[in-house]
PDB file of C-alpha atoms in Angstrom:
ATOM      1  CA  UNK A   1     -29.321 -50.310 -30.227  1.00  0.00           C
ATOM      2  CA  UNK A   2     -27.197 -53.131 -28.795  1.00  0.00           C
ATOM      3  CA  UNK A   3     -24.801 -54.808 -31.136  1.00  0.00           C
ATOM      4  CA  UNK A   4     -24.117 -58.503 -31.354  1.00  0.00           C
ATOM      5  CA  UNK A   5     -20.940 -57.939 -29.400  1.00  0.00           C
ATOM      6  CA  UNK A   6     -22.918 -56.355 -26.563  1.00  0.00           C
ATOM      7  CA  UNK A   7     -25.335 -59.313 -26.094  1.00  0.00           C
ATOM      8  CA  UNK A   8     -22.918 -61.666 -24.293  1.00  0.00           C
ATOM      9  CA  UNK A   9     -21.968 -58.856 -21.947  1.00  0.00           C
ATOM     10  CA  UNK A  10     -25.627 -58.216 -21.186  1.00  0.00           C
ATOM     11  CA  UNK A  11     -26.248 -61.907 -20.499  1.00  0.00           C
ATOM     12  CA  UNK A  12     -23.143 -62.087 -18.343  1.00  0.00           C
ATOM     13  CA  UNK A  13     -24.213 -58.976 -16.522  1.00  0.00           C
ATOM     14  CA  UNK A  14     -27.639 -60.513 -15.817  1.00  0.00           C
ATOM     15  CA  UNK A  15     -26.066 -63.725 -14.565  1.00  0.00           C
ATOM     16  CA  UNK A  16     -23.779 -61.750 -12.311  1.00  0.00           C
ATOM     17  CA  UNK A  17     -26.735 -59.783 -10.983  1.00  0.00           C
ATOM     18  CA  UNK A  18     -28.676 -62.989 -10.315  1.00  0.00           C
ATOM     19  CA  UNK A  19     -25.680 -64.507  -8.573  1.00  0.00           C
ATOM     20  CA  UNK A  20     -25.264 -61.414  -6.400  1.00  0.00           C
ATOM     21  CA  UNK A  21     -28.956 -61.462  -5.563  1.00  0.00           C
ATOM     22  CA  UNK A  22     -28.771 -65.115  -4.571  1.00  0.00           C
ATOM     23  CA  UNK A  23     -25.698 -64.474  -2.435  1.00  0.00           C
ATOM     24  CA  UNK A  24     -27.400 -61.522  -0.781  1.00  0.00           C
ATOM     25  CA  UNK A  25     -30.522 -63.591  -0.153  1.00  0.00           C
ATOM     26  CA  UNK A  26     -28.412 -66.397   1.260  1.00  0.00           C
ATOM     27  CA  UNK A  27     -26.562 -63.993   3.552  1.00  0.00           C
ATOM     28  CA  UNK A  28     -29.819 -62.395   4.636  1.00  0.00           C
ATOM     29  CA  UNK A  29     -31.350 -65.829   5.262  1.00  0.00           C
ATOM     30  CA  UNK A  30     -28.347 -66.899   7.288  1.00  0.00           C
ATOM     31  CA  UNK A  31     -28.550 -63.742   9.396  1.00  0.00           C
ATOM     32  CA  UNK A  32     -32.266 -64.273   9.936  1.00  0.00           C
ATOM     33  CA  UNK A  33     -31.677 -67.911  10.899  1.00  0.00           C
ATOM     34  CA  UNK A  34     -28.978 -66.828  13.354  1.00  0.00           C
ATOM     35  CA  UNK A  35     -31.302 -64.262  14.900  1.00  0.00           C
ATOM     36  CA  UNK A  36     -34.081 -66.840  15.234  1.00  0.00           C
ATOM     37  CA  UNK A  37     -31.677 -69.375  16.713  1.00  0.00           C
ATOM     38  CA  UNK A  38     -30.343 -66.766  19.138  1.00  0.00           C
ATOM     39  CA  UNK A  39     -33.844 -65.783  20.248  1.00  0.00           C
ATOM     40  CA  UNK A  40     -34.834 -69.442  20.623  1.00  0.00           C
ATOM     41  CA  UNK A  41     -31.712 -70.192  22.656  1.00  0.00           C
ATOM     42  CA  UNK A  42     -32.384 -67.159  24.828  1.00  0.00           C
ATOM     43  CA  UNK A  43     -35.973 -68.241  25.448  1.00  0.00           C
ATOM     44  CA  UNK A  44     -34.872 -71.817  26.128  1.00  0.00           C
ATOM     45  CA  UNK A  45     -32.216 -70.574  28.530  1.00  0.00           C
ATOM     46  CA  UNK A  46     -34.748 -68.443  30.374  1.00  0.00           C
ATOM     47  CA  UNK A  47     -37.205 -71.334  30.523  1.00  0.00           C
ATOM     48  CA  UNK A  48     -34.496 -73.656  31.840  1.00  0.00           C
ATOM     49  CA  UNK A  49     -33.488 -71.156  34.512  1.00  0.00           C
ATOM     50  CA  UNK A  50     -37.109 -70.624  35.500  1.00  0.00           C
ATOM     51  CA  UNK A  51     -37.665 -74.391  35.691  1.00  0.00           C
ATOM     52  CA  UNK A  52     -34.538 -74.802  37.805  1.00  0.00           C
ATOM     53  CA  UNK A  53     -35.615 -71.991  40.142  1.00  0.00           C
ATOM     54  CA  UNK A  54     -39.107 -73.475  40.388  1.00  0.00           C
ATOM     55  CA  UNK A  55     -37.653 -76.917  41.090  1.00  0.00           C
ATOM     56  CA  UNK A  56     -35.447 -75.517  43.849  1.00  0.00           C
ATOM     57  CA  UNK A  57     -38.402 -73.690  45.376  1.00  0.00           C
ATOM     58  CA  UNK A  58     -40.640 -76.763  45.294  1.00  0.00           C
ATOM     59  CA  UNK A  59     -38.212 -79.422  46.476  1.00  0.00           C
ATOM     60  CA  UNK A  60     -38.107 -80.371  50.187  1.00  0.00           C
ATOM     61  CA  UNK A  61     -35.814 -78.529  52.580  1.00  0.00           C
ATOM     62  CA  UNK A  62     -32.385 -79.806  53.688  1.00  0.00           C
ATOM     63  CA  UNK A  63     -33.739 -81.656  56.740  1.00  0.00           C
ATOM     64  CA  UNK A  64     -36.312 -83.585  54.712  1.00  0.00           C
ATOM     65  CA  UNK A  65     -33.771 -84.393  51.995  1.00  0.00           C
ATOM     66  CA  UNK A  66     -31.244 -85.639  54.538  1.00  0.00           C
ATOM     67  CA  UNK A  67     -33.828 -87.878  56.198  1.00  0.00           C
ATOM     68  CA  UNK A  68     -35.059 -89.183  52.841  1.00  0.00           C
ATOM     69  CA  UNK A  69     -31.503 -89.968  51.756  1.00  0.00           C
ATOM     70  CA  UNK A  70     -30.686 -91.589  55.114  1.00  0.00           C
ATOM     71  CA  UNK A  71     -33.859 -93.691  55.016  1.00  0.00           C
ATOM     72  CA  UNK A  72     -33.122 -94.964  51.520  1.00  0.00           C
ATOM     73  CA  UNK A  73     -29.481 -95.777  52.260  1.00  0.00           C
ATOM     74  CA  UNK A  74     -29.860 -97.142  55.797  1.00  0.00           C
ATOM     75  CA  UNK A  75     -32.799 -99.411  54.997  1.00  0.00           C
ATOM     76  CA  UNK A  76     -31.239-100.861  51.848  1.00  0.00           C
ATOM     77  CA  UNK A  77     -27.530-101.003  52.730  1.00  0.00           C
ATOM     78  CA  UNK A  78     -27.170-100.673  56.499  1.00  0.00           C
ATOM     79  CA  UNK A  79     -26.145 -97.875  58.836  1.00  0.00           C
ATOM     80  CA  UNK A  80     -22.469 -98.250  59.690  1.00  0.00           C
ATOM     81  CA  UNK A  81     -21.405 -98.916  56.108  1.00  0.00           C
ATOM     82  CA  UNK A  82     -22.833 -95.585  54.891  1.00  0.00           C
ATOM     83  CA  UNK A  83     -20.598 -92.543  55.366  1.00  0.00           C
ATOM     84  CA  UNK A  84     -21.571 -88.912  55.808  1.00  0.00           C
ATOM     85  CA  UNK A  85     -20.294 -87.915  52.361  1.00  0.00           C
ATOM     86  CA  UNK A  86     -22.545 -90.460  50.639  1.00  0.00           C
ATOM     87  CA  UNK A  87     -25.606 -89.119  52.459  1.00  0.00           C
ATOM     88  CA  UNK A  88     -24.690 -85.508  51.636  1.00  0.00           C
ATOM     89  CA  UNK A  89     -24.137 -86.317  47.966  1.00  0.00           C
ATOM     90  CA  UNK A  90     -27.457 -88.128  47.634  1.00  0.00           C
ATOM     91  CA  UNK A  91     -29.338 -85.400  49.524  1.00  0.00           C
ATOM     92  CA  UNK A  92     -27.523 -82.538  47.733  1.00  0.00           C
ATOM     93  CA  UNK A  93     -26.914 -80.859  51.083  1.00  0.00           C
ATOM     94  CA  UNK A  94     -23.786 -79.147  52.449  1.00  0.00           C
ATOM     95  CA  UNK A  95     -21.974 -80.721  55.388  1.00  0.00           C
ATOM     96  CA  UNK A  96     -22.509 -77.569  57.442  1.00  0.00           C
ATOM     97  CA  UNK A  97     -26.278 -78.016  57.070  1.00  0.00           C
ATOM     98  CA  UNK A  98     -26.142 -81.569  58.382  1.00  0.00           C
ATOM     99  CA  UNK A  99     -24.207 -80.541  61.478  1.00  0.00           C
ATOM    100  CA  UNK A 100     -26.403 -77.515  62.117  1.00  0.00           C
ATOM    101  CA  UNK A 101     -29.568 -79.628  61.788  1.00  0.00           C
ATOM    102  CA  UNK A 102     -28.498 -82.856  63.506  1.00  0.00           C
ATOM    103  CA  UNK A 103     -25.069 -82.327  65.026  1.00  0.00           C
ATOM    104  CA  UNK A 104     -23.694 -85.711  63.953  1.00  0.00           C
ATOM    105  CA  UNK A 105     -24.372 -88.815  61.895  1.00  0.00           C
ATOM    106  CA  UNK A 106     -25.481 -90.679  65.043  1.00  0.00           C
ATOM    107  CA  UNK A 107     -28.144 -88.050  65.709  1.00  0.00           C
ATOM    108  CA  UNK A 108     -29.293 -88.383  62.100  1.00  0.00           C
ATOM    109  CA  UNK A 109     -29.637 -92.141  62.661  1.00  0.00           C
ATOM    110  CA  UNK A 110     -31.791 -91.491  65.745  1.00  0.00           C
ATOM    111  CA  UNK A 111     -34.001 -89.093  63.746  1.00  0.00           C
ATOM    112  CA  UNK A 112     -34.282 -91.667  60.943  1.00  0.00           C
ATOM    113  CA  UNK A 113     -35.455 -94.352  63.390  1.00  0.00           C
ATOM    114  CA  UNK A 114     -37.913 -91.990  65.067  1.00  0.00           C
ATOM    115  CA  UNK A 115     -39.440 -91.041  61.717  1.00  0.00           C
ATOM    116  CA  UNK A 116     -39.617 -94.712  60.722  1.00  0.00           C
ATOM    117  CA  UNK A 117     -41.321 -95.481  64.039  1.00  0.00           C
ATOM    118  CA  UNK A 118     -43.906 -92.720  63.536  1.00  0.00           C
ATOM    119  CA  UNK A 119     -44.710 -93.996  60.040  1.00  0.00           C
ATOM    120  CA  UNK A 120     -45.052 -97.587  61.253  1.00  0.00           C
ATOM    121  CA  UNK A 121     -47.466 -96.565  63.998  1.00  0.00           C
ATOM    122  CA  UNK A 122     -49.514 -94.515  61.534  1.00  0.00           C
ATOM    123  CA  UNK A 123     -49.667 -97.472  59.123  1.00  0.00           C
ATOM    124  CA  UNK A 124     -50.786 -99.768  61.947  1.00  0.00           C
ATOM    125  CA  UNK A 125     -53.514 -97.348  63.039  1.00  0.00           C
ATOM    126  CA  UNK A 126     -54.742 -97.023  59.439  1.00  0.00           C
ATOM    127  CA  UNK A 127     -55.177-100.806  59.334  1.00  0.00           C
ATOM    128  CA  UNK A 128     -56.282-101.508  62.912  1.00  0.00           C
ATOM    129  CA  UNK A 129     -58.785 -98.667  63.137  1.00  0.00           C
ATOM    130  CA  UNK A 130     -60.910-100.483  60.565  1.00  0.00           C
ATOM    131  CA  UNK A 131     -61.365-103.330  63.067  1.00  0.00           C
ATOM    132  CA  UNK A 132     -63.510-103.370  66.178  1.00  0.00           C
ATOM    133  CA  UNK A 133     -62.459-106.453  68.142  1.00  0.00           C
ATOM    134  CA  UNK A 134     -59.230-106.112  70.166  1.00  0.00           C
ATOM    135  CA  UNK A 135     -57.993-109.519  68.995  1.00  0.00           C
ATOM    136  CA  UNK A 136     -58.410-108.417  65.368  1.00  0.00           C
ATOM    137  CA  UNK A 137     -56.478-105.238  66.122  1.00  0.00           C
ATOM    138  CA  UNK A 138     -53.658-107.375  67.530  1.00  0.00           C
ATOM    139  CA  UNK A 139     -53.641-109.479  64.365  1.00  0.00           C
ATOM    140  CA  UNK A 140     -53.236-106.199  62.443  1.00  0.00           C
ATOM    141  CA  UNK A 141     -49.588-106.162  63.617  1.00  0.00           C
ATOM    142  CA  UNK A 142     -48.971-109.392  61.715  1.00  0.00           C
ATOM    143  CA  UNK A 143     -51.072-108.356  58.717  1.00  0.00           C
ATOM    144  CA  UNK A 144     -49.078-105.129  58.380  1.00  0.00           C
ATOM    145  CA  UNK A 145     -45.790-107.042  58.392  1.00  0.00           C
ATOM    146  CA  UNK A 146     -47.148-109.438  55.757  1.00  0.00           C
ATOM    147  CA  UNK A 147     -48.187-106.476  53.576  1.00  0.00           C
ATOM    148  CA  UNK A 148     -44.939-104.553  53.920  1.00  0.00           C
ATOM    149  CA  UNK A 149     -42.216-107.196  53.720  1.00  0.00           C
ATOM    150  CA  UNK A 150     -42.453-107.854  49.954  1.00  0.00           C
ATOM    151  CA  UNK A 151     -42.219-104.088  49.314  1.00  0.00           C
ATOM    152  CA  UNK A 152     -39.232-103.945  51.703  1.00  0.00           C
ATOM    153  CA  UNK A 153     -37.536-106.662  49.649  1.00  0.00           C
ATOM    154  CA  UNK A 154     -37.691-108.983  52.694  1.00  0.00           C
ATOM    155  CA  UNK A 155     -35.102-107.050  54.679  1.00  0.00           C
ATOM    156  CA  UNK A 156     -36.849-107.848  57.960  1.00  0.00           C
ATOM    157  CA  UNK A 157     -37.438-105.314  60.710  1.00  0.00           C
ATOM    158  CA  UNK A 158     -35.425-102.132  60.138  1.00  0.00           C
ATOM    159  CA  UNK A 159     -35.478-101.625  63.919  1.00  0.00           C
ATOM    160  CA  UNK A 160     -34.034-105.069  64.594  1.00  0.00           C
ATOM    161  CA  UNK A 161     -31.435-104.483  61.889  1.00  0.00           C
ATOM    162  CA  UNK A 162     -30.424-101.152  63.453  1.00  0.00           C
ATOM    163  CA  UNK A 163     -30.181-102.626  66.963  1.00  0.00           C
ATOM    164  CA  UNK A 164     -28.048-105.501  65.661  1.00  0.00           C
ATOM    165  CA  UNK A 165     -25.507-103.004  64.291  1.00  0.00           C
ATOM    166  CA  UNK A 166     -25.002-101.624  67.819  1.00  0.00           C
ATOM    167  CA  UNK A 167     -24.983-104.759  70.020  1.00  0.00           C
ATOM    168  CA  UNK A 168     -22.703-103.145  72.620  1.00  0.00           C
ATOM    169  CA  UNK A 169     -22.981 -99.342  72.412  1.00  0.00           C
ATOM    170  CA  UNK A 170     -19.658 -97.644  73.102  1.00  0.00           C
ATOM    171  CA  UNK A 171     -20.905 -94.053  73.320  1.00  0.00           C
ATOM    172  CA  UNK A 172     -23.979 -92.226  74.579  1.00  0.00           C
ATOM    173  CA  UNK A 173     -25.024 -91.458  71.005  1.00  0.00           C
ATOM    174  CA  UNK A 174     -24.798 -95.143  70.062  1.00  0.00           C
ATOM    175  CA  UNK A 175     -26.930 -95.985  73.101  1.00  0.00           C
ATOM    176  CA  UNK A 176     -29.513 -93.458  71.881  1.00  0.00           C
ATOM    177  CA  UNK A 177     -29.598 -95.250  68.528  1.00  0.00           C
ATOM    178  CA  UNK A 178     -30.286 -98.552  70.242  1.00  0.00           C
ATOM    179  CA  UNK A 179     -32.919 -96.946  72.486  1.00  0.00           C
ATOM    180  CA  UNK A 180     -34.671 -95.447  69.433  1.00  0.00           C
ATOM    181  CA  UNK A 181     -34.769 -98.885  67.804  1.00  0.00           C
ATOM    182  CA  UNK A 182     -36.115-100.483  70.986  1.00  0.00           C
ATOM    183  CA  UNK A 183     -38.809 -97.808  71.404  1.00  0.00           C
ATOM    184  CA  UNK A 184     -40.685 -99.271  68.449  1.00  0.00           C
ATOM    185  CA  UNK A 185     -40.694-102.690  70.088  1.00  0.00           C
ATOM    186  CA  UNK A 186     -41.792-101.286  73.454  1.00  0.00           C
ATOM    187  CA  UNK A 187     -44.690 -99.503  71.796  1.00  0.00           C
ATOM    188  CA  UNK A 188     -45.803-102.665  69.983  1.00  0.00           C
ATOM    189  CA  UNK A 189     -45.676-104.696  73.205  1.00  0.00           C
ATOM    190  CA  UNK A 190     -47.478-102.051  75.283  1.00  0.00           C
ATOM    191  CA  UNK A 191     -50.190-101.682  72.642  1.00  0.00           C
ATOM    192  CA  UNK A 192     -50.675-105.436  72.511  1.00  0.00           C
ATOM    193  CA  UNK A 193     -50.908-105.538  76.333  1.00  0.00           C
ATOM    194  CA  UNK A 194     -53.633-102.866  76.282  1.00  0.00           C
ATOM    195  CA  UNK A 195     -55.591-104.774  73.652  1.00  0.00           C
ATOM    196  CA  UNK A 196     -55.212-107.995  75.639  1.00  0.00           C
ATOM    197  CA  UNK A 197     -56.767-106.223  78.618  1.00  0.00           C
ATOM    198  CA  UNK A 198     -59.737-105.329  76.411  1.00  0.00           C
ATOM    199  CA  UNK A 199     -59.935-108.895  75.137  1.00  0.00           C
ATOM    200  CA  UNK A 200     -59.723-110.782  78.439  1.00  0.00           C
ATOM    201  CA  UNK A 201     -60.591-108.171  81.045  1.00  0.00           C
ATOM    202  CA  UNK A 202     -57.151-108.217  82.615  1.00  0.00           C
ATOM    203  CA  UNK A 203     -53.599-107.690  81.407  1.00  0.00           C
ATOM    204  CA  UNK A 204     -51.181-110.490  80.643  1.00  0.00           C
ATOM    205  CA  UNK A 205     -47.602-109.349  80.121  1.00  0.00           C
ATOM    206  CA  UNK A 206     -46.621-112.951  79.450  1.00  0.00           C
ATOM    207  CA  UNK A 207     -49.052-113.228  76.547  1.00  0.00           C
ATOM    208  CA  UNK A 208     -47.867-109.886  75.148  1.00  0.00           C
ATOM    209  CA  UNK A 209     -44.283-111.187  75.277  1.00  0.00           C
ATOM    210  CA  UNK A 210     -45.324-114.361  73.451  1.00  0.00           C
ATOM    211  CA  UNK A 211     -47.011-112.357  70.705  1.00  0.00           C
ATOM    212  CA  UNK A 212     -43.882-110.232  70.294  1.00  0.00           C
ATOM    213  CA  UNK A 213     -41.771-113.383  69.978  1.00  0.00           C
ATOM    214  CA  UNK A 214     -44.098-114.586  67.221  1.00  0.00           C
ATOM    215  CA  UNK A 215     -43.777-111.283  65.357  1.00  0.00           C
ATOM    216  CA  UNK A 216     -39.987-111.054  65.810  1.00  0.00           C
ATOM    217  CA  UNK A 217     -39.570-114.649  64.651  1.00  0.00           C
ATOM    218  CA  UNK A 218     -41.890-114.173  61.691  1.00  0.00           C
ATOM    219  CA  UNK A 219     -39.937-111.128  60.501  1.00  0.00           C
ATOM    220  CA  UNK A 220     -36.582-112.876  60.849  1.00  0.00           C
ATOM    221  CA  UNK A 221     -37.928-115.979  59.115  1.00  0.00           C
ATOM    222  CA  UNK A 222     -39.291-113.905  56.230  1.00  0.00           C
ATOM    223  CA  UNK A 223     -35.895-112.222  55.901  1.00  0.00           C
ATOM    224  CA  UNK A 224     -34.132-115.583  55.708  1.00  0.00           C
ATOM    225  CA  UNK A 225     -36.606-117.348  53.405  1.00  0.00           C
ATOM    226  CA  UNK A 226     -37.493-114.246  51.377  1.00  0.00           C
ATOM    227  CA  UNK A 227     -41.201-115.016  51.510  1.00  0.00           C
ATOM    228  CA  UNK A 228     -44.129-114.333  53.836  1.00  0.00           C
ATOM    229  CA  UNK A 229     -44.705-117.949  54.935  1.00  0.00           C
ATOM    230  CA  UNK A 230     -42.982-117.495  58.342  1.00  0.00           C
ATOM    231  CA  UNK A 231     -45.087-114.382  59.010  1.00  0.00           C
ATOM    232  CA  UNK A 232     -48.267-116.183  58.002  1.00  0.00           C
ATOM    233  CA  UNK A 233     -47.321-119.018  60.367  1.00  0.00           C
ATOM    234  CA  UNK A 234     -46.695-116.491  63.151  1.00  0.00           C
ATOM    235  CA  UNK A 235     -50.089-114.939  62.435  1.00  0.00           C
ATOM    236  CA  UNK A 236     -51.745-118.346  62.758  1.00  0.00           C
ATOM    237  CA  UNK A 237     -50.019-118.980  66.100  1.00  0.00           C
ATOM    238  CA  UNK A 238     -51.128-115.561  67.350  1.00  0.00           C
ATOM    239  CA  UNK A 239     -54.755-116.249  66.391  1.00  0.00           C
ATOM    240  CA  UNK A 240     -54.639-119.599  68.150  1.00  0.00           C
ATOM    241  CA  UNK A 241     -53.183-117.983  71.274  1.00  0.00           C
ATOM    242  CA  UNK A 242     -55.952-115.394  71.319  1.00  0.00           C
ATOM    243  CA  UNK A 243     -58.756-117.957  71.210  1.00  0.00           C
ATOM    244  CA  UNK A 244     -58.528-118.775  74.914  1.00  0.00           C
ATOM    245  CA  UNK A 245     -57.828-116.705  78.019  1.00  0.00           C
ATOM    246  CA  UNK A 246     -54.232-116.863  79.287  1.00  0.00           C
ATOM    247  CA  UNK A 247     -53.417-119.006  82.285  1.00  0.00           C
ATOM    248  CA  UNK A 248     -51.351-116.213  83.839  1.00  0.00           C
ATOM    249  CA  UNK A 249     -53.036-113.275  85.590  1.00  0.00           C
ATOM    250  CA  UNK A 250     -49.797-111.347  85.690  1.00  0.00           C
ATOM    251  CA  UNK A 251     -50.645-107.610  85.920  1.00  0.00           C
TER     252      UNK A 251
END
């Protein structure tokens, strides 16, 4: 039988046991929490790595990234002001890749203009192919400019802007840049001349030149005024010009 003197010891012993149990439970809980956290971190790390690998697999190749970066920078800030390092940083591409793919910045500029030209032609066809009359297909040139300029922040023709940065080419590569910019304009003029032949039964190079002047002027005016009014005016002049046959029978 326990004596009165033994009771405090028993109570103290029980308290000590409870305290030890709590400490053990706390330690066990902490270990469990650490294990859970470690497993979670491991899973998260794996998921992050898998996402990164998937992202790398799915993103465009170096050539596409370089062209996308060049297009964004050249159209918004200009060509000469943008250096190679800025393009590489934005595209996340090594310098060796740029030189193996394009050879130089000038060649990248040519590729940028060619891609821009292809897109512009495709956009024109998407609009013009909905129209039957040749005069309406000609007006599609002006309608496309009116549609695109607000989205382009009224920067005018990217081809005109590029040509203006190389007014007097000093190297063969600079001449190729200017030629690439002019190719867009030649295509527009030639296409207009073909449509004029359909409209009037004979070609008029003079009328095609006049239409190009209207479009060039409308784009420059929109760039200056930062609205589409000059382009809408140019469109109206083009429609008026197409109402009657040209006086010149220049083939």
